[in-house]
CSV table of C-alpha atoms in Angstrom, one decimal:
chain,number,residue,atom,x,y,z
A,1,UNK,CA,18.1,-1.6,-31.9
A,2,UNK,CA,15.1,-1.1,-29.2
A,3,UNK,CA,16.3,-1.1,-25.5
A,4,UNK,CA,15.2,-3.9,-23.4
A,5,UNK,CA,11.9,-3.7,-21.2
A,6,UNK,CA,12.9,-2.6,-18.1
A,7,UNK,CA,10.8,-3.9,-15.1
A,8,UNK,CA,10.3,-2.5,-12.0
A,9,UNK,CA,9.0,-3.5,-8.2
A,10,UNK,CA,7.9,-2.3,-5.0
A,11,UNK,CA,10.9,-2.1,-3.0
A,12,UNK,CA,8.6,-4.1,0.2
A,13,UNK,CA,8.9,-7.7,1.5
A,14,UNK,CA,5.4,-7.7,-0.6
A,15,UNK,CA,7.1,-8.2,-3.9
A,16,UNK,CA,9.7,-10.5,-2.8
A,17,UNK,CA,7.4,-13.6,-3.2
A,18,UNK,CA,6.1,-12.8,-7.0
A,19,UNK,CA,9.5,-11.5,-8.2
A,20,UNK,CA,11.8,-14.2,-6.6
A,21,UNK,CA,11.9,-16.6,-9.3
A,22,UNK,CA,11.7,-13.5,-12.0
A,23,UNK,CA,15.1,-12.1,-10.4
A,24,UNK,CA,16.8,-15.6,-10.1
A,25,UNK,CA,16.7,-16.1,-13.3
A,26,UNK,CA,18.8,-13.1,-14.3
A,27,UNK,CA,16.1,-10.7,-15.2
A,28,UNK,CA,17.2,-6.9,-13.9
A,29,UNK,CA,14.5,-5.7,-11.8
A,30,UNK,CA,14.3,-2.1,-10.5
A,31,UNK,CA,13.3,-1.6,-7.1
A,32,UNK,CA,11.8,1.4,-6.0
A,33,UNK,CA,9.1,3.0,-3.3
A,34,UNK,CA,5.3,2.4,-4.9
A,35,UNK,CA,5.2,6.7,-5.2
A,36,UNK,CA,8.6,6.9,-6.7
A,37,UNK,CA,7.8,3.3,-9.2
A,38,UNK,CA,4.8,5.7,-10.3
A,39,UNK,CA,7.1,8.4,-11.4
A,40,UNK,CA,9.8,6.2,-12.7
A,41,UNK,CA,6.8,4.9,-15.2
A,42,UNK,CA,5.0,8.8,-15.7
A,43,UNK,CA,9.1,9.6,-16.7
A,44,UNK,CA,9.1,6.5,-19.1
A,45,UNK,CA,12.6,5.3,-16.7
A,46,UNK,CA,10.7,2.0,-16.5
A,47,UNK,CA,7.8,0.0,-18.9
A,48,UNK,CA,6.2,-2.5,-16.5
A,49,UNK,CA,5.5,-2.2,-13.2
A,50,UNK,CA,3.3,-2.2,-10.3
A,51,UNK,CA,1.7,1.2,-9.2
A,52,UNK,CA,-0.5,2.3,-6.5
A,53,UNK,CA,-4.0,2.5,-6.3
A,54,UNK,CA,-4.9,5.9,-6.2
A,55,UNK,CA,-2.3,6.7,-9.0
A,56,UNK,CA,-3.7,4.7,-11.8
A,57,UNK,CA,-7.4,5.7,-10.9
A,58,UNK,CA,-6.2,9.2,-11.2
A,59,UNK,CA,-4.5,8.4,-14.6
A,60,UNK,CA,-6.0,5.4,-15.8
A,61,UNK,CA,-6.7,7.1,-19.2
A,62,UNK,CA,-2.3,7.1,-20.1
A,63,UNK,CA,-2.3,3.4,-18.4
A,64,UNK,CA,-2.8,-0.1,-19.6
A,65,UNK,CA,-3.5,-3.1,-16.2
A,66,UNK,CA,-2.7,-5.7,-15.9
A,67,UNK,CA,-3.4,-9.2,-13.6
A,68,UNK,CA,-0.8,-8.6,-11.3
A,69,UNK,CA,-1.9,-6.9,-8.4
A,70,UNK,CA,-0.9,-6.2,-4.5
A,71,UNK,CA,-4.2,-7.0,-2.5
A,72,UNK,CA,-5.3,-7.8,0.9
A,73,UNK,CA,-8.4,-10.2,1.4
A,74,UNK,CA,-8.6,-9.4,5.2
A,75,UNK,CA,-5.6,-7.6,7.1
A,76,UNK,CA,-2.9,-6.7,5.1
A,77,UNK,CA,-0.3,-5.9,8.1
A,78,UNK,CA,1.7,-3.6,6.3
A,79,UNK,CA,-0.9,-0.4,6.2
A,80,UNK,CA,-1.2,0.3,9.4
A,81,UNK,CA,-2.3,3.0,12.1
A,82,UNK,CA,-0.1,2.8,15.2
A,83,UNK,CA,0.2,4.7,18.5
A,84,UNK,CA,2.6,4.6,21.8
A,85,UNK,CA,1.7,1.6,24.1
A,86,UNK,CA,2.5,3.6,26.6
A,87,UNK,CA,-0.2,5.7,25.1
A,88,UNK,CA,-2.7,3.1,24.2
A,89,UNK,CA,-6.2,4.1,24.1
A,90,UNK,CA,-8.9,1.2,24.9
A,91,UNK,CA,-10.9,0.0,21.4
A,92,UNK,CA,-13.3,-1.8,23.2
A,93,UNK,CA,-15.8,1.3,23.1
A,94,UNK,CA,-14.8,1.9,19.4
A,95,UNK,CA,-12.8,4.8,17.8
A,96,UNK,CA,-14.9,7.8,19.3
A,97,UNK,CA,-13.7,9.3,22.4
A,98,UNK,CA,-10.0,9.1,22.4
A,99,UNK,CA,-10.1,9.2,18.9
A,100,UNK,CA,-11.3,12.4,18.3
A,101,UNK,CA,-9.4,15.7,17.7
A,102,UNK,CA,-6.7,13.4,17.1
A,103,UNK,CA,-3.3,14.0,14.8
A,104,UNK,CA,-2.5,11.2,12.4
A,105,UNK,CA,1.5,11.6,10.7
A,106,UNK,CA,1.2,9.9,7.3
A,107,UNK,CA,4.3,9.4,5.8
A,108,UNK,CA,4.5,10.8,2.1
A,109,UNK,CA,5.6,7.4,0.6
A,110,UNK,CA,1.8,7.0,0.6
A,111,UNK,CA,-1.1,8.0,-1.2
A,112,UNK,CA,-3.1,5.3,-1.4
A,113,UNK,CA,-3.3,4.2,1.9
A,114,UNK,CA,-3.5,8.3,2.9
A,115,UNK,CA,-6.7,8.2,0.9
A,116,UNK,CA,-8.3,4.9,2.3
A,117,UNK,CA,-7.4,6.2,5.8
A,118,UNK,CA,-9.7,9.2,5.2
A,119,UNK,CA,-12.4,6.9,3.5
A,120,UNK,CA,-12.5,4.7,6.5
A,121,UNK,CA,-12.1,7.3,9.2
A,122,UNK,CA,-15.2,9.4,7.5
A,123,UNK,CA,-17.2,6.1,7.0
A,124,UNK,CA,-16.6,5.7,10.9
A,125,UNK,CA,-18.3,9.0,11.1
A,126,UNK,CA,-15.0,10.4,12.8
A,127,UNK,CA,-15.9,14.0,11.0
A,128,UNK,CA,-13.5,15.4,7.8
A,129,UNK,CA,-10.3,14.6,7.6
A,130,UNK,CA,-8.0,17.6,6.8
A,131,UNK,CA,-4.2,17.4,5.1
A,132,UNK,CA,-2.0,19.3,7.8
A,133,UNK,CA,0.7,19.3,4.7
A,134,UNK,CA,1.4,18.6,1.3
A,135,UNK,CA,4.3,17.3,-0.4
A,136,UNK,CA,2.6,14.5,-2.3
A,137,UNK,CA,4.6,15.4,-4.9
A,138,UNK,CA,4.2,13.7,-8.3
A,139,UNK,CA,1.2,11.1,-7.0
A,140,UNK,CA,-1.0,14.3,-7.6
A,141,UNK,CA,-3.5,14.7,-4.6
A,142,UNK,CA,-5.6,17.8,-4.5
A,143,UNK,CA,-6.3,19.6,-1.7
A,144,UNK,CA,-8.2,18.6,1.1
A,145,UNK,CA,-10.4,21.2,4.0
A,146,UNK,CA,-8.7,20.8,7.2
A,147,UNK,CA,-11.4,19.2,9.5
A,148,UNK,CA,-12.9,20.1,13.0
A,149,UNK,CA,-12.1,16.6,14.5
A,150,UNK,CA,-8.9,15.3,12.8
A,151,UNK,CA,-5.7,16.5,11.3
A,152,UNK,CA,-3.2,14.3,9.0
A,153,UNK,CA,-0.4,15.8,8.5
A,154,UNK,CA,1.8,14.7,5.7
A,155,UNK,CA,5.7,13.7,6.8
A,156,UNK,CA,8.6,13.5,5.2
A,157,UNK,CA,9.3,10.2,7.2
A,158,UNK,CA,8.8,7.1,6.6
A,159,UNK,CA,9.5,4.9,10.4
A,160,UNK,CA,6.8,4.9,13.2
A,161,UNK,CA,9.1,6.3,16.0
A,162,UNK,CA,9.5,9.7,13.7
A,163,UNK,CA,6.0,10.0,12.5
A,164,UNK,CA,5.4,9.7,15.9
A,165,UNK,CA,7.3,12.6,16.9
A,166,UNK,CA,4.6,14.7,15.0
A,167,UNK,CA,1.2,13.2,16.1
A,168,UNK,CA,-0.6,10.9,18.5
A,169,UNK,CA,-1.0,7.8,15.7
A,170,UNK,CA,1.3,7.3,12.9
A,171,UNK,CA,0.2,5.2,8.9
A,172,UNK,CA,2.9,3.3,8.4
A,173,UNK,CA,3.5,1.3,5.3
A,174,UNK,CA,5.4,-0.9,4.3
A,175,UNK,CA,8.3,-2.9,5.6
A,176,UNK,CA,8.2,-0.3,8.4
A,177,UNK,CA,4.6,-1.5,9.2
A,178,UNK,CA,5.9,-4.7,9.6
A,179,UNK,CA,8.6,-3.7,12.0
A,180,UNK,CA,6.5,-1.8,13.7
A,181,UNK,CA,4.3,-4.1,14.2
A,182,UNK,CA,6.8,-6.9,15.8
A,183,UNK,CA,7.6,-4.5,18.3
A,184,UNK,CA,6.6,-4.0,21.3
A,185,UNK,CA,7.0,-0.5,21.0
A,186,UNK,CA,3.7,0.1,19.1
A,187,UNK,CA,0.3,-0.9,19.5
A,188,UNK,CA,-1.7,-1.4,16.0
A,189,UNK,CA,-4.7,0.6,16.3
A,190,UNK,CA,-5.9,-0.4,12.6
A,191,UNK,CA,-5.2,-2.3,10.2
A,192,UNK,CA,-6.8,-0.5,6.5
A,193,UNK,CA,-7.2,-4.0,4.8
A,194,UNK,CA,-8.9,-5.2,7.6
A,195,UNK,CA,-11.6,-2.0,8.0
A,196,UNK,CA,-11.6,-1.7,4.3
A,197,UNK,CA,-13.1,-5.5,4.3
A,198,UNK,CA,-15.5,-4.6,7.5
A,199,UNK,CA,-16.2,-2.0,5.2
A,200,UNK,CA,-16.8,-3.0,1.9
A,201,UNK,CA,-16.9,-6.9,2.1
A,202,UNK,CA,-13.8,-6.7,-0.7
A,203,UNK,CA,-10.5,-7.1,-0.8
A,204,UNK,CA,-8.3,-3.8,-0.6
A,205,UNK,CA,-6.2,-3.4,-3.9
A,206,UNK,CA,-3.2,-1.3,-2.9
A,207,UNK,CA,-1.3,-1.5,-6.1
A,208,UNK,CA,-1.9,-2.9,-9.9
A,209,UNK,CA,0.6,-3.5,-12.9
A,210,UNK,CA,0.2,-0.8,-15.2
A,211,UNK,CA,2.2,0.4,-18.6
A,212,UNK,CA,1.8,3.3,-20.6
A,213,UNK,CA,-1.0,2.8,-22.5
A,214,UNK,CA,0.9,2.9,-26.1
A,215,UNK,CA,2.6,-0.2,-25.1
A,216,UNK,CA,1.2,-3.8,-25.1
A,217,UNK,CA,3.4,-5.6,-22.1
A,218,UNK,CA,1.6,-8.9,-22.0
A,219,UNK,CA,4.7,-11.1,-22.4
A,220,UNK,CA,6.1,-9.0,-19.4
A,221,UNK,CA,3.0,-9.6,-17.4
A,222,UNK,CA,3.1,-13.3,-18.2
A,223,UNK,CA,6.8,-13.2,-16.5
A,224,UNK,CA,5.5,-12.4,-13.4
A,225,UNK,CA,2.5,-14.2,-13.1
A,226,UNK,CA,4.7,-17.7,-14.0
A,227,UNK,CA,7.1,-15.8,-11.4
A,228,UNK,CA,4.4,-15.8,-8.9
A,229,UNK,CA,3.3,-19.0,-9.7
A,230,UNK,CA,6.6,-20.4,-9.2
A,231,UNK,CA,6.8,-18.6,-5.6
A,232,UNK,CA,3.1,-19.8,-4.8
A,233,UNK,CA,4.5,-23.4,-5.2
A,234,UNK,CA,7.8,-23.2,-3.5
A,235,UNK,CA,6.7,-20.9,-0.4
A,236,UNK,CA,9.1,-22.3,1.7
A,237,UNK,CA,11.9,-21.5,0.0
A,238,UNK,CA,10.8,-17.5,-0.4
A,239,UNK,CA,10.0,-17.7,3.2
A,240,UNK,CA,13.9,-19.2,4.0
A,241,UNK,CA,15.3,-16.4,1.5
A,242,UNK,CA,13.1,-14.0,3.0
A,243,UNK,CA,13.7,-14.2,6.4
A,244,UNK,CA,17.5,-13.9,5.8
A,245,UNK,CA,17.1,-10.9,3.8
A,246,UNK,CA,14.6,-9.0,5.6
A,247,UNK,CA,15.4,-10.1,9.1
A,248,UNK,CA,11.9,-11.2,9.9
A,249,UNK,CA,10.4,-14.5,11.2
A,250,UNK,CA,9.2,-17.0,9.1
A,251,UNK,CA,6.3,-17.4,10.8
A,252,UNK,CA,5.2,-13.8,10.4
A,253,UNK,CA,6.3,-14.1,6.8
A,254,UNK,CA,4.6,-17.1,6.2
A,255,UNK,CA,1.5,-15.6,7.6
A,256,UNK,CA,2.0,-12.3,5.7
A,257,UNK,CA,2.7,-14.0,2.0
A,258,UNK,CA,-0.6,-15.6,2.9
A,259,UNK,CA,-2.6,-12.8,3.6
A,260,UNK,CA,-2.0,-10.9,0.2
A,261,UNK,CA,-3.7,-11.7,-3.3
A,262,UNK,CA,-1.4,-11.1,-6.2
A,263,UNK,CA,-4.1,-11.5,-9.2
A,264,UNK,CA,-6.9,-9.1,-10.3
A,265,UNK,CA,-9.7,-11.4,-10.6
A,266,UNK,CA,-13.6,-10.7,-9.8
A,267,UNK,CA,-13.7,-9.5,-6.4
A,268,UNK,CA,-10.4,-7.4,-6.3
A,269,UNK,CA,-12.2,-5.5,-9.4
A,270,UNK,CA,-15.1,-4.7,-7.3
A,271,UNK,CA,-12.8,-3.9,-4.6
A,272,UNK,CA,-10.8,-1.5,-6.4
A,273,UNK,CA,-14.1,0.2,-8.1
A,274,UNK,CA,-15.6,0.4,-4.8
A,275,UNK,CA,-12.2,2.6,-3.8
A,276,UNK,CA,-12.7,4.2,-6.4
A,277,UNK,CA,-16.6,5.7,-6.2
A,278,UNK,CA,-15.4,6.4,-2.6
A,279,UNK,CA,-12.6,8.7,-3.7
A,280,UNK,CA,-14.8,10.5,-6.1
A,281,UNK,CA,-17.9,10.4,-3.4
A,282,UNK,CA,-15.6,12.1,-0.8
A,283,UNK,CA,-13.8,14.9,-3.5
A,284,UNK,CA,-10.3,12.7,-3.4
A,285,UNK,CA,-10.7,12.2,-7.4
């Protein structure tokens, strides 16, 4: 008898939406970090799932996509840059000054959002970007020359106050963007989706659906999307269940459900190639 297809998620208030209706009907979801998913589908532990970015461009020859994607159209609020307020530098005379010979702690549940910080900070003509660690671990990014202007180092953390402890601005992703973000604590000194649009005109495409390439999971993908389709339809009802879960405001929740894109269509695809030809322009692939 062949096993069931097992199904996983990002374990971020960004999946709740599209896998609400999936999981209340009794389908057994596993949840996992978007660098640990990508493993848990390299080891064959799941069949279906949502990867990041920079993982299936780097192996997109062993991996079949799908429509389901995790995109931003403008700001995407959870990939942030953030700093001290009581640090705060002024952006009104853009990101030089201040900015430079500056430390960025990058958590290592990242690599996509590692990656399009370096894009953006180069395209800003804020001079190399080096890697003050690895430990990237199983996502596979080469190594990178340590700049003149910048370091990121790479940190075994994943919340703002303890990236923080090892540079002046911390990426955060994730559910600890958010609560960064709704803090007072923190001051968001960029957002990626929102320079990556600036940038590019596209939307940013964090993560896609991917299976190994030997497999054929459409009836999986059609799951979701009829999932998301469902959640699209009854926002309010994700947003109550949400809140409760995630101890967040509905308001931000309602704002941030609104801000992602969940499907692969025209201008993600341009999006994602356009992340792509960067990576490869600036030696990341």
């Amino acid at each position: 008898m062949s096993r069931k297809t097992r199904i996983g998620k990002f374990g971020f208030v960004n999946n709740f939406l599209p896998y609400y209706r999936l999981e209340q009907n009794g389908v057994a979801v596993v949840e996992a970090s978007p660098k640990r998913l990508a493993g848990l589908l390299e080891r064959g532990e799941v069949d279906f799932a949502p990867v990041p970015s920079f993982y299936y461009l780097k192996n997109k020859e062993k991996l079949r996509s799908y429509e389901f994607c995790v995109a931003s159209t403008e700001r995407v609020l959870s990939v942030v840059v953030v700093s001290e307020r009581a640090g705060r530098l002024e952006r009104g005379a853009g990101l030089e000054g201040e900015w430079r010979n500056g430390c960025v702690a990058a958590t290592n549940q990242t690599v996509t959002s590692l990656n399009l910080l370096k894009i953006i900070l180069r395209e800003r003509g804020l001079g190399e970007v080096g890697l003050g660690e690895a430990g990237l671990g199983e996502a596979g990014l080469g190594e990178a020359e340590l700049g003149e202007a910048w370091e990121v180092k790479v940190v075994n953390e994943s919340r703002a106050g303890e990236l923080l402890k090892h540079g002046t601005y911390a990426l955060v992703i994730g559910d600890e963007a958010i609560r960064a973000r709704l803090t007072n604590k923190y001051r968001v000194e960029l957002d990626l989706g929102a320079e990556w649009r600036e940038l590019t005109g596209c939307p940013m495409v964090f993560g896609i659906s991917a299976s190994p390439r030997e497999k054929e999971l459409g009836e999986e993908s059609r799951k979701v999307l009829e999932s998301l389709a469902w959640g699209e339809k009854h926002v309010e009802v994700v947003v109550g269940e949400a809140e409760k879960k995630f101890g967040m405001p509905a308001e931000f929740l309602r704002e941030y459900f609104n801000s992602l894109t969940y499907r692969l269509g025209a201008r993600e695809r341009r999006g994602l190639e356009l992340f792509e030809e960067k990576c490869y322009e600036f030696g990341l692939l």
